[in-house]
mmCIF file of C-alpha atoms in Angstrom:
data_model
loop_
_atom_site.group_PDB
_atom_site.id
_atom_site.type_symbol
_atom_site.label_atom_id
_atom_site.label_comp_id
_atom_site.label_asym_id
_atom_site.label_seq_id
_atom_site.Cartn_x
_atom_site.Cartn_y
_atom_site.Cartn_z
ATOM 1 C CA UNK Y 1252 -144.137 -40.613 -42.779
ATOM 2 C CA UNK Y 1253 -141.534 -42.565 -40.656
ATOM 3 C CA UNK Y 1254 -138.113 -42.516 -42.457
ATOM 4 C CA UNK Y 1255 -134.992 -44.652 -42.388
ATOM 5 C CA UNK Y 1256 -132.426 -44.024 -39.858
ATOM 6 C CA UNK Y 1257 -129.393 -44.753 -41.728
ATOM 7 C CA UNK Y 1258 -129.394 -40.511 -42.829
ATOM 8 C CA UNK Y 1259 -129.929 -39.041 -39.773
ATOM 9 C CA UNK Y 1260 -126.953 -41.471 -38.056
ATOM 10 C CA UNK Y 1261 -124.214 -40.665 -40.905
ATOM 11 C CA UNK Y 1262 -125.076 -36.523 -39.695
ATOM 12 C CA UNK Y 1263 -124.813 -37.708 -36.204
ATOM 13 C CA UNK Y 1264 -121.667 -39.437 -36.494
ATOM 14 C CA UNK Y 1265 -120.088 -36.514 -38.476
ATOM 15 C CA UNK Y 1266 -121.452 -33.454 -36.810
ATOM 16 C CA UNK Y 1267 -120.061 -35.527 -33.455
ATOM 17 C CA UNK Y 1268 -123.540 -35.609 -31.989
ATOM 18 C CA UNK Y 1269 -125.829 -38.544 -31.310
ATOM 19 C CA UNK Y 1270 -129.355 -39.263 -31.795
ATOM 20 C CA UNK Y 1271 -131.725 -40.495 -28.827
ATOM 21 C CA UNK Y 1272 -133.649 -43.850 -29.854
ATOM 22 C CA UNK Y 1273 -136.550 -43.470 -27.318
ATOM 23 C CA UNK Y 1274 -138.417 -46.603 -26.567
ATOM 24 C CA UNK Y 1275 -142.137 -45.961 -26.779
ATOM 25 C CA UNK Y 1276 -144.805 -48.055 -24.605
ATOM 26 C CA UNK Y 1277 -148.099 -46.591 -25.394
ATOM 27 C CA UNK Y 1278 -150.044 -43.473 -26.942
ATOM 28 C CA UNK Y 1279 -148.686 -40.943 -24.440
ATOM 29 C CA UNK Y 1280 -144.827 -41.938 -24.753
ATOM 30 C CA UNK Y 1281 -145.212 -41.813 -28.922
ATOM 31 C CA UNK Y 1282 -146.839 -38.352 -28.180
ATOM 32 C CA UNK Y 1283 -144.738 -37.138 -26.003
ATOM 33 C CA UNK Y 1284 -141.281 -37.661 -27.317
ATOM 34 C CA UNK Y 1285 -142.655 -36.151 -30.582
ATOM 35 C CA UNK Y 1286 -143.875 -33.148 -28.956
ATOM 36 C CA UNK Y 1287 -140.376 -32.394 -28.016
ATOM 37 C CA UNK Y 1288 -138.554 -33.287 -30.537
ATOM 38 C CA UNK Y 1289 -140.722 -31.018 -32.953
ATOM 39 C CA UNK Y 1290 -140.038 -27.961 -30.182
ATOM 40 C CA UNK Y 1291 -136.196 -28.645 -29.870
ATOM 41 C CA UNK Y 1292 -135.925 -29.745 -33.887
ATOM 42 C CA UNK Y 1293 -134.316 -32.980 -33.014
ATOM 43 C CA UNK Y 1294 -134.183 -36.184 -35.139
ATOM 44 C CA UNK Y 1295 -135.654 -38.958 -33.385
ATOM 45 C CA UNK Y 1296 -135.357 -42.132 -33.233
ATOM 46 C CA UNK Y 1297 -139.048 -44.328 -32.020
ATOM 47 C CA UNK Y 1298 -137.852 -47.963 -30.254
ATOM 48 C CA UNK Y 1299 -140.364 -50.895 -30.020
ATOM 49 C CA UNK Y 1300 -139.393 -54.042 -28.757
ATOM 50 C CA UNK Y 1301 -140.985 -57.229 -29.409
ATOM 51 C CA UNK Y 1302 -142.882 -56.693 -25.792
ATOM 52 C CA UNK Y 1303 -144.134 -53.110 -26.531
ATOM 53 C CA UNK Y 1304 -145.067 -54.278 -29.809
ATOM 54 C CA UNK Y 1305 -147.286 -57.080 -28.703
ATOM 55 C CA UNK Y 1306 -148.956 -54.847 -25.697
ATOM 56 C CA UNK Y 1307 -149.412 -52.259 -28.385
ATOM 57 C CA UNK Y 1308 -151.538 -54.943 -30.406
ATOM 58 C CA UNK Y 1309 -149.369 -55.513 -33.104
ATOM 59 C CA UNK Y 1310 -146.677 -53.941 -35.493
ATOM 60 C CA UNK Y 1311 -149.540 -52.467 -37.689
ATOM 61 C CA UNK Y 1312 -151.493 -50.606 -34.925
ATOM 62 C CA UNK Y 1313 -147.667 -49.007 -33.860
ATOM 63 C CA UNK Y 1314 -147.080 -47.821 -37.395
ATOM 64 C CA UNK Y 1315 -151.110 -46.766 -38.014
ATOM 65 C CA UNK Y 1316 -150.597 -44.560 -35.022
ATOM 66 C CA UNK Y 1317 -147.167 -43.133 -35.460
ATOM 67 C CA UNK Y 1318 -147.716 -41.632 -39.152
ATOM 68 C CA UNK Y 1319 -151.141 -40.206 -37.861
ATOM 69 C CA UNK Y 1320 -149.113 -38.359 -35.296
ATOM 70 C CA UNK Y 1321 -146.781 -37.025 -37.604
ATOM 71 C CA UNK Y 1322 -149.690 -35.870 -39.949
ATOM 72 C CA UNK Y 1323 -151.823 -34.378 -37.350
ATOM 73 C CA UNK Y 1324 -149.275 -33.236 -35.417
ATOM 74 C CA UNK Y 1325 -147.161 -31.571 -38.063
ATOM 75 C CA UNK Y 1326 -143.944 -33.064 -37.420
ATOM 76 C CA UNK Y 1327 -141.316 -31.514 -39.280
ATOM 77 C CA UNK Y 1328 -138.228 -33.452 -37.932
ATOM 78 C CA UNK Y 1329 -137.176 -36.949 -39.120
ATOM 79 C CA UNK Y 1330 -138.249 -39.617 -37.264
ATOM 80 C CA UNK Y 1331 -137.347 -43.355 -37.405
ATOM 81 C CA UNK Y 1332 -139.919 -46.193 -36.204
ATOM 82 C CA UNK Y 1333 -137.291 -48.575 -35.071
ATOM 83 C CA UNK Y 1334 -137.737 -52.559 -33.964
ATOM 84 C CA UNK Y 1335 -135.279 -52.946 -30.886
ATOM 85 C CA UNK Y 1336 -133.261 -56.041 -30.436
ATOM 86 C CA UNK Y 1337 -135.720 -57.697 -32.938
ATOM 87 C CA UNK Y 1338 -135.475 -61.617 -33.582
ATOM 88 C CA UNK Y 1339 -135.149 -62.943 -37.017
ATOM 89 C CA UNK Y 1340 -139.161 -63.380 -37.201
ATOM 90 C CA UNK Y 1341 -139.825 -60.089 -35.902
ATOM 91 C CA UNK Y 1342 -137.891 -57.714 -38.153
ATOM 92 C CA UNK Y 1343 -139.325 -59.686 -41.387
ATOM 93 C CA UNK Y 1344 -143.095 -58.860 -39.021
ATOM 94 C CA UNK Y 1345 -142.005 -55.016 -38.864
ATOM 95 C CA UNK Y 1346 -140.569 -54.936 -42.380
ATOM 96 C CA UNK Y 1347 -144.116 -55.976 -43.541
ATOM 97 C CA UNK Y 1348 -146.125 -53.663 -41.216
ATOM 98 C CA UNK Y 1349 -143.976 -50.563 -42.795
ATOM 99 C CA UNK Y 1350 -141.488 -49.871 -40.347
ATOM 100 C CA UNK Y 1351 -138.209 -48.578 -41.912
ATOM 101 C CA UNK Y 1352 -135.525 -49.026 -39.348
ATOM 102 C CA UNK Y 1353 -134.970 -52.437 -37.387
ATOM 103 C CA UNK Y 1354 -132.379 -54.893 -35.583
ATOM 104 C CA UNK Y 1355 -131.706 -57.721 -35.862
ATOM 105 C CA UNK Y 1356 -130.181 -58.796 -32.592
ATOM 106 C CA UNK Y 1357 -128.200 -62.271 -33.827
ATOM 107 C CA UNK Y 1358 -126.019 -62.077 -30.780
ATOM 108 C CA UNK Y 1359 -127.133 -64.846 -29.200
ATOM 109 C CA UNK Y 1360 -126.383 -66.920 -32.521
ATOM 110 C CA UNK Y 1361 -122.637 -68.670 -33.175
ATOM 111 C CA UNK Y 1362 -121.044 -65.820 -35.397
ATOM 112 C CA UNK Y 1363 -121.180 -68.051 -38.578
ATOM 113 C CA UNK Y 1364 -124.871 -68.109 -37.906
ATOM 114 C CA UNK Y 1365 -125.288 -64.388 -37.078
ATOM 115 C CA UNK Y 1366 -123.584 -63.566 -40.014
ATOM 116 C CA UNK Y 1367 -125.357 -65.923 -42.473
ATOM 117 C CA UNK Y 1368 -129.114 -63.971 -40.922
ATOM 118 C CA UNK Y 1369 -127.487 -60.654 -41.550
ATOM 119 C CA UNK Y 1370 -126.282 -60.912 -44.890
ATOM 120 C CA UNK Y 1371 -130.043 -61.676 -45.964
ATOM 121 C CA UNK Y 1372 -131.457 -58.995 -44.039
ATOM 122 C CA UNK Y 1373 -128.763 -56.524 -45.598
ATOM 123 C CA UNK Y 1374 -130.439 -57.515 -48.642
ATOM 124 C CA UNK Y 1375 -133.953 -57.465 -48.016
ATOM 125 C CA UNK Y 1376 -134.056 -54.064 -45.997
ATOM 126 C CA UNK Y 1377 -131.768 -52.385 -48.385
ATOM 127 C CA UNK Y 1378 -133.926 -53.182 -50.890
ATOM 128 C CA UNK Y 1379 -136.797 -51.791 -49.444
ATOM 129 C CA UNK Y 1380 -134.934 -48.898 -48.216
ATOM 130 C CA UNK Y 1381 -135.049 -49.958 -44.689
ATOM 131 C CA UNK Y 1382 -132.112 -48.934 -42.324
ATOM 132 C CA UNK Y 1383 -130.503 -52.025 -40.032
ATOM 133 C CA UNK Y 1384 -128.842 -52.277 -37.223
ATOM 134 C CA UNK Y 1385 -126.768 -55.545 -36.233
ATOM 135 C CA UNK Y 1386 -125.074 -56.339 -32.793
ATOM 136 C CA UNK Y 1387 -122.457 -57.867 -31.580
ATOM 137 C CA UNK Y 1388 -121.821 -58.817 -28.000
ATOM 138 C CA UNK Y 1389 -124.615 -59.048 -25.329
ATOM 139 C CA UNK Y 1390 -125.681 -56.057 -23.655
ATOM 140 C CA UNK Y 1391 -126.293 -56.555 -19.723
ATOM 141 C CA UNK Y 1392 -129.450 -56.876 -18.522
ATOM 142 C CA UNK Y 1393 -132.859 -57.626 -19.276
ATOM 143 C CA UNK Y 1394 -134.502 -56.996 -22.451
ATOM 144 C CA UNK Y 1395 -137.923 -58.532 -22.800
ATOM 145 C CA UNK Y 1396 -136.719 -61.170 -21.090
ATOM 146 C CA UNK Y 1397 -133.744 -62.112 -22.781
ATOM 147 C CA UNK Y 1398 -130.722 -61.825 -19.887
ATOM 148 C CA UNK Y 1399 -127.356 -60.877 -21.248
ATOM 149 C CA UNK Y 1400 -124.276 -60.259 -18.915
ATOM 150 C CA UNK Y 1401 -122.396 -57.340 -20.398
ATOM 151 C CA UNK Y 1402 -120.268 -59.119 -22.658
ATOM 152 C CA UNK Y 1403 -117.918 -56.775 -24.627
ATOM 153 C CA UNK Y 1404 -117.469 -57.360 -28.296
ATOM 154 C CA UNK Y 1405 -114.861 -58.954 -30.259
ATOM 155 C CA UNK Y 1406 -113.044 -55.761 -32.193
ATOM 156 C CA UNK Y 1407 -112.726 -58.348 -35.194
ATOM 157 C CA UNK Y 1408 -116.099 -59.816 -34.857
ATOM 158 C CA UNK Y 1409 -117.504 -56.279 -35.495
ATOM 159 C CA UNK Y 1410 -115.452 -55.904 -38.678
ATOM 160 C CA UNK Y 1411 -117.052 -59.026 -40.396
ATOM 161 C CA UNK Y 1412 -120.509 -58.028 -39.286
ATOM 162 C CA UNK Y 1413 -120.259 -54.364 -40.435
ATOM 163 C CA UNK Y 1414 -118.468 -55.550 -43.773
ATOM 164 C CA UNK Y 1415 -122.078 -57.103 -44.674
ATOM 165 C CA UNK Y 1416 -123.506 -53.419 -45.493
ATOM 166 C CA UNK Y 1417 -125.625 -52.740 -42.126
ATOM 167 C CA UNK Y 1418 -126.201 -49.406 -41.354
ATOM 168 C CA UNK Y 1419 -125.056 -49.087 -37.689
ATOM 169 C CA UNK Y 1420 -123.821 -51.413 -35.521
ATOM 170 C CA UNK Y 1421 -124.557 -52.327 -31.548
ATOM 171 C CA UNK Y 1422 -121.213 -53.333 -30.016
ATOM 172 C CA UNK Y 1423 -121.514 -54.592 -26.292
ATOM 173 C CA UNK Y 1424 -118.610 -52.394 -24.225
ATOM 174 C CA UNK Y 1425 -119.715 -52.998 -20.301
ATOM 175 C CA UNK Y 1426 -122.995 -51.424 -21.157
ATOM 176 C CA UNK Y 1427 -126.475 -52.814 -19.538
ATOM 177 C CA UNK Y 1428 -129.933 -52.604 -19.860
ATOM 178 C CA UNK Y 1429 -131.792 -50.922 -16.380
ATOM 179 C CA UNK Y 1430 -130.549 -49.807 -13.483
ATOM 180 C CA UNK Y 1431 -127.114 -50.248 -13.121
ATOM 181 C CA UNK Y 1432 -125.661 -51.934 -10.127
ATOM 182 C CA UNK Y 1433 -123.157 -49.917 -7.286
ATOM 183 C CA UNK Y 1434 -120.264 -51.651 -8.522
ATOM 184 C CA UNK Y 1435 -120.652 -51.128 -12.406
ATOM 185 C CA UNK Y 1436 -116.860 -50.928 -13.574
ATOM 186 C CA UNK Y 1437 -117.747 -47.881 -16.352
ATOM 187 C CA UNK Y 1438 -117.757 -48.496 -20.095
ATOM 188 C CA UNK Y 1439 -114.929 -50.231 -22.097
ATOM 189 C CA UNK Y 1440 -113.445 -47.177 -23.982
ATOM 190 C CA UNK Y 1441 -110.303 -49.187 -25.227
ATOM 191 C CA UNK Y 1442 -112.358 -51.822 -26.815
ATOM 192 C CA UNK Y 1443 -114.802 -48.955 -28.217
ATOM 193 C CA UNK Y 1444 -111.646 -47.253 -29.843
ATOM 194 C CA UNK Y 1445 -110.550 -50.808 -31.225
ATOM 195 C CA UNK Y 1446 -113.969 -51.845 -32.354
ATOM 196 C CA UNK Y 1447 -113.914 -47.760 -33.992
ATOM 197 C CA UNK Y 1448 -110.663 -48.820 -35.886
ATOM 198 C CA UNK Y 1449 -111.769 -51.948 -37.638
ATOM 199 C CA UNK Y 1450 -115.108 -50.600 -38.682
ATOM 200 C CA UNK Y 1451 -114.106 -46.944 -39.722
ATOM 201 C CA UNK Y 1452 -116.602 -44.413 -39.999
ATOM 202 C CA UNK Y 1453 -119.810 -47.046 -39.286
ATOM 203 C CA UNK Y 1454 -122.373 -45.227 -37.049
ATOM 204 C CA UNK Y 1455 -121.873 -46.871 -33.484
ATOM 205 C CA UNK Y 1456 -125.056 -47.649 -30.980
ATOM 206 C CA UNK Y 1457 -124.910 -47.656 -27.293
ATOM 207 C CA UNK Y 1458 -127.987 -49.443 -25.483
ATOM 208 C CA UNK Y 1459 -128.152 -49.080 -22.195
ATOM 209 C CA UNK Y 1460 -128.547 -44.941 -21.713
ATOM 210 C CA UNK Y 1461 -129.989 -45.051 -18.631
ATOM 211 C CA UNK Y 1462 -127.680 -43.925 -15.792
ATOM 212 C CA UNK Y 1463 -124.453 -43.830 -17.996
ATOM 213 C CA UNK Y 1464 -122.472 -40.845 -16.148
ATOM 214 C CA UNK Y 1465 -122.733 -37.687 -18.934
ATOM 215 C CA UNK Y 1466 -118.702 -37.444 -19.516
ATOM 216 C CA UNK Y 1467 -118.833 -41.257 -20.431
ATOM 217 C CA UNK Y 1468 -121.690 -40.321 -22.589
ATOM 218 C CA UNK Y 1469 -119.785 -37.238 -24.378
ATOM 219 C CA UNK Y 1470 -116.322 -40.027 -24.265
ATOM 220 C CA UNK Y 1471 -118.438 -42.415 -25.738
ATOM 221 C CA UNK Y 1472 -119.991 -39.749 -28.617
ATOM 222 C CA UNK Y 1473 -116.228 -38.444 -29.430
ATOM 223 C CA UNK Y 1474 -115.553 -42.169 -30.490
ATOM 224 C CA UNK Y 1475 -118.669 -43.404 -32.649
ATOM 225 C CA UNK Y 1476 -121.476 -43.608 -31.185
ATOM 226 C CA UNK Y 1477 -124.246 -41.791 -33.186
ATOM 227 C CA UNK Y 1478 -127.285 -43.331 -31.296
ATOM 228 C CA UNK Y 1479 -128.131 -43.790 -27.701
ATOM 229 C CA UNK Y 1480 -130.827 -46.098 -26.422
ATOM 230 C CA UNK Y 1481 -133.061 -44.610 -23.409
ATOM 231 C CA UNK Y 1482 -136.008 -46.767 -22.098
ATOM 232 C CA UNK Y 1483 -135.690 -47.184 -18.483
ATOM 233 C CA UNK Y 1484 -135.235 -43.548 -17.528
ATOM 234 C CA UNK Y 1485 -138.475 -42.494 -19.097
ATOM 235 C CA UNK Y 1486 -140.327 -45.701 -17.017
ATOM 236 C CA UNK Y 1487 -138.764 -44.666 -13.895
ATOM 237 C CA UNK Y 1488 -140.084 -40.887 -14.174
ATOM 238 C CA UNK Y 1489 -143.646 -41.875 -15.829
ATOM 239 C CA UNK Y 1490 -143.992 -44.140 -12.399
ATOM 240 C CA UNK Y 1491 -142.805 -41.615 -10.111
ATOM 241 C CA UNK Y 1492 -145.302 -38.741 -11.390
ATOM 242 C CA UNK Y 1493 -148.214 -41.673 -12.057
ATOM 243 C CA UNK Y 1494 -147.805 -42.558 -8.295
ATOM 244 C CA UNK Y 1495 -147.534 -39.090 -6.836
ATOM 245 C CA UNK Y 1496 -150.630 -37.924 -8.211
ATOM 246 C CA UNK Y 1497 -152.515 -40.788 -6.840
ATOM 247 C CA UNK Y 1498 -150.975 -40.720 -3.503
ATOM 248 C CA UNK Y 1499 -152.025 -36.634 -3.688
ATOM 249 C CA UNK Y 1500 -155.373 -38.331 -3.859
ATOM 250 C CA UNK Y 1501 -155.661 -36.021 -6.895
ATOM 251 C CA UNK Y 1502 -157.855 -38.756 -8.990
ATOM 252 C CA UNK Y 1503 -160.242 -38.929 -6.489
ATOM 253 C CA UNK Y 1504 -160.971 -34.878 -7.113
ATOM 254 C CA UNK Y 1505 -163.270 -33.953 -9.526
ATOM 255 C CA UNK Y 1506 -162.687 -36.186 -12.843
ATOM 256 C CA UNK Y 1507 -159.320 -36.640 -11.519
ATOM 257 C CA UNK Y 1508 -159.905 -40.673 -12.461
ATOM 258 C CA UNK Y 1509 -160.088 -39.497 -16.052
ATOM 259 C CA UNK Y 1510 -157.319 -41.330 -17.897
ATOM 260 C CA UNK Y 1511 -156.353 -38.191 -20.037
ATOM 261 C CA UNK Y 1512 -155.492 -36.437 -16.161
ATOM 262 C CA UNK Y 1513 -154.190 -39.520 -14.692
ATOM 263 C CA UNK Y 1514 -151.471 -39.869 -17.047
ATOM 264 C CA UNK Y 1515 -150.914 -36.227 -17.674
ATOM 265 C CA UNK Y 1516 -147.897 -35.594 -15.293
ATOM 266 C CA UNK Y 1517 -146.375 -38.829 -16.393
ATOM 267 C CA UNK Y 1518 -146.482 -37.662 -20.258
ATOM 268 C CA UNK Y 1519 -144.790 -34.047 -18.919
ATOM 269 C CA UNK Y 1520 -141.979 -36.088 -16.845
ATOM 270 C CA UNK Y 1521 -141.250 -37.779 -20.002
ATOM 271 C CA UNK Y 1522 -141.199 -34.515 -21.722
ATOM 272 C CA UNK Y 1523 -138.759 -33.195 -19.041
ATOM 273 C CA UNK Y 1524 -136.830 -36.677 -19.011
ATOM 274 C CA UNK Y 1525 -136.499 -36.414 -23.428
ATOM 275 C CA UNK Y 1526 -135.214 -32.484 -23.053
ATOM 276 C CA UNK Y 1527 -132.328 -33.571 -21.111
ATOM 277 C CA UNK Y 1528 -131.495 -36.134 -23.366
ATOM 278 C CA UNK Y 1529 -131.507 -34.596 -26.230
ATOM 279 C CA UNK Y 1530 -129.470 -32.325 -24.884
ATOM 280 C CA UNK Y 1531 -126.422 -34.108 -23.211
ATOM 281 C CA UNK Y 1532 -126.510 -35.906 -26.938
ATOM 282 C CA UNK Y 1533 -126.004 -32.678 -28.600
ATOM 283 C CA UNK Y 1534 -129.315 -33.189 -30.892
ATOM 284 C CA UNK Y 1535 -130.907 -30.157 -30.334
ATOM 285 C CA UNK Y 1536 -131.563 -27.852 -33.460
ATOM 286 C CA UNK Y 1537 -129.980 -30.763 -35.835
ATOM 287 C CA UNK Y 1538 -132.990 -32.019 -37.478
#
């Protein structure tokens, strides 16, 4: 069964190691990332945004088919089912359908507001035993098509959010969502040590994995963070091996067409693409 991520974070944070919140898009990403994470003995963290969660018809079908993995499967690591910058409507959705880990992403509320919708989800998860995660601060880029343009946090604004009783917080520090650009500046390391000095020993989340150099990554672990969000990486390799099998014309041979072979070397590039995650985070062997 999926598990709250609020255990697995407080380990992280102490042991100076963060765990990898892998968004998952379909059947063969879910596999995939639990394949290796069972080999390495990782905790693991499963994203879904709102999107993935509607393509994947529905919160239900998502958790129907992640606790069958981990039954037939044998998974012997934790692992978190986790709603990713979730509205207000869709983490009371995914607290129904048995998920046990979401945000609520209120950043786009005035902080009065974001506060007010916290405070009752504190409640409501906590007394379900449901892990949440709060954040403060737009991250960059494009989520599902809400557009946010890096904005850092306010250090203070963090301390009134995590002083509601969430479980880990999402603090905006230069990060983005995607690709980043050329002339990305780097992450905001004095306002992550700021933001780590009003809110103590509160597990820290940094969206935006994708393409973040590894020292800032290992900076960014020495100061807080205990999760990292990677979604974009693992799309980028899945369409790179997807489209080089096709243009090998190697669905045309045989039952090369079959979906199972189609989508075979884009399920072992995500395998390849989770390894060296988990281990730049320092995850390996922690479960």
């Amino acid at each position: 069964m999926v598990v709250s991520a609020a255990e697995m974070l407080q380990k992280a944070r102490e042991g100076k190691y963060a765990v990898a919140q892998i968004n998952i898009n379909n059947l063969e990403w879910a596999k995939s990332v639990l394949q290796v994470v069972e080999e390495l003995q990782s905790p693991i963290i499963l994203g879904v945004s709102e999107g993935a969660g509607k393509y994947m018809a529905g919160y239900k079908t998502i958790v129907g088919m992640v606790n069958g993995m981990l039954e037939e499967m044998k998974i012997s690591v934790p692992v978190a089912l986790h709603l990713d910058h979730g509205s207000y409507e869709h983490c009371y959705k995914c607290i129904d359908a048995g998920f046990k880990s979401v945000m609520f992403d209120g950043s786009q509320y005035p902080i009065e507001e974001n506060i007010a919708k916290t405070k009752e989800l504190v409640e409501v998860c906590h007394s379900k035993g449901i892990s949440l995660e709060a954040e403060v601060g737009a991250i960059g880029g494009e989520e599902d098509g809400v557009v946010g343009m890096g904005e850092c946090a306010d250090p203070k604004e963090c301390k009134m959010i995590a002083d509601l009783g969430i479980d880990f917080l999402a603090a905006g520090i230069g990060n983005i969502h995607g690709k980043y650009p050329a002339n990305w500046p780097g992450l905001r390391f004095d306002i992550l040590e700021n933001i780590k000095k009003e809110v103590g020993d509160m597990p820290l989340v940094l969206h935006g994995g994708t393409g973040i150099p590894a020292d800032m990554i290992q900076t960014a672990i020495s100061l807080g963070v205990a999760k990292i969000n990677v979604n974009t990486e693992c799309q980028l390799v899945f369409a790179e091996a997807t489209r080089k099998y096709i243009e090998a014309g190697k669905d045309l041979e045989g039952k090369g067409f079959d979906p199972r072979k189609l989508l075979a070397p884009g399920a072992e590039a995500i395998k390849a693409k989770v390894k060296e995650k988990l281990t730049l985070f320092g995850s390996v062997g922690k479960a």
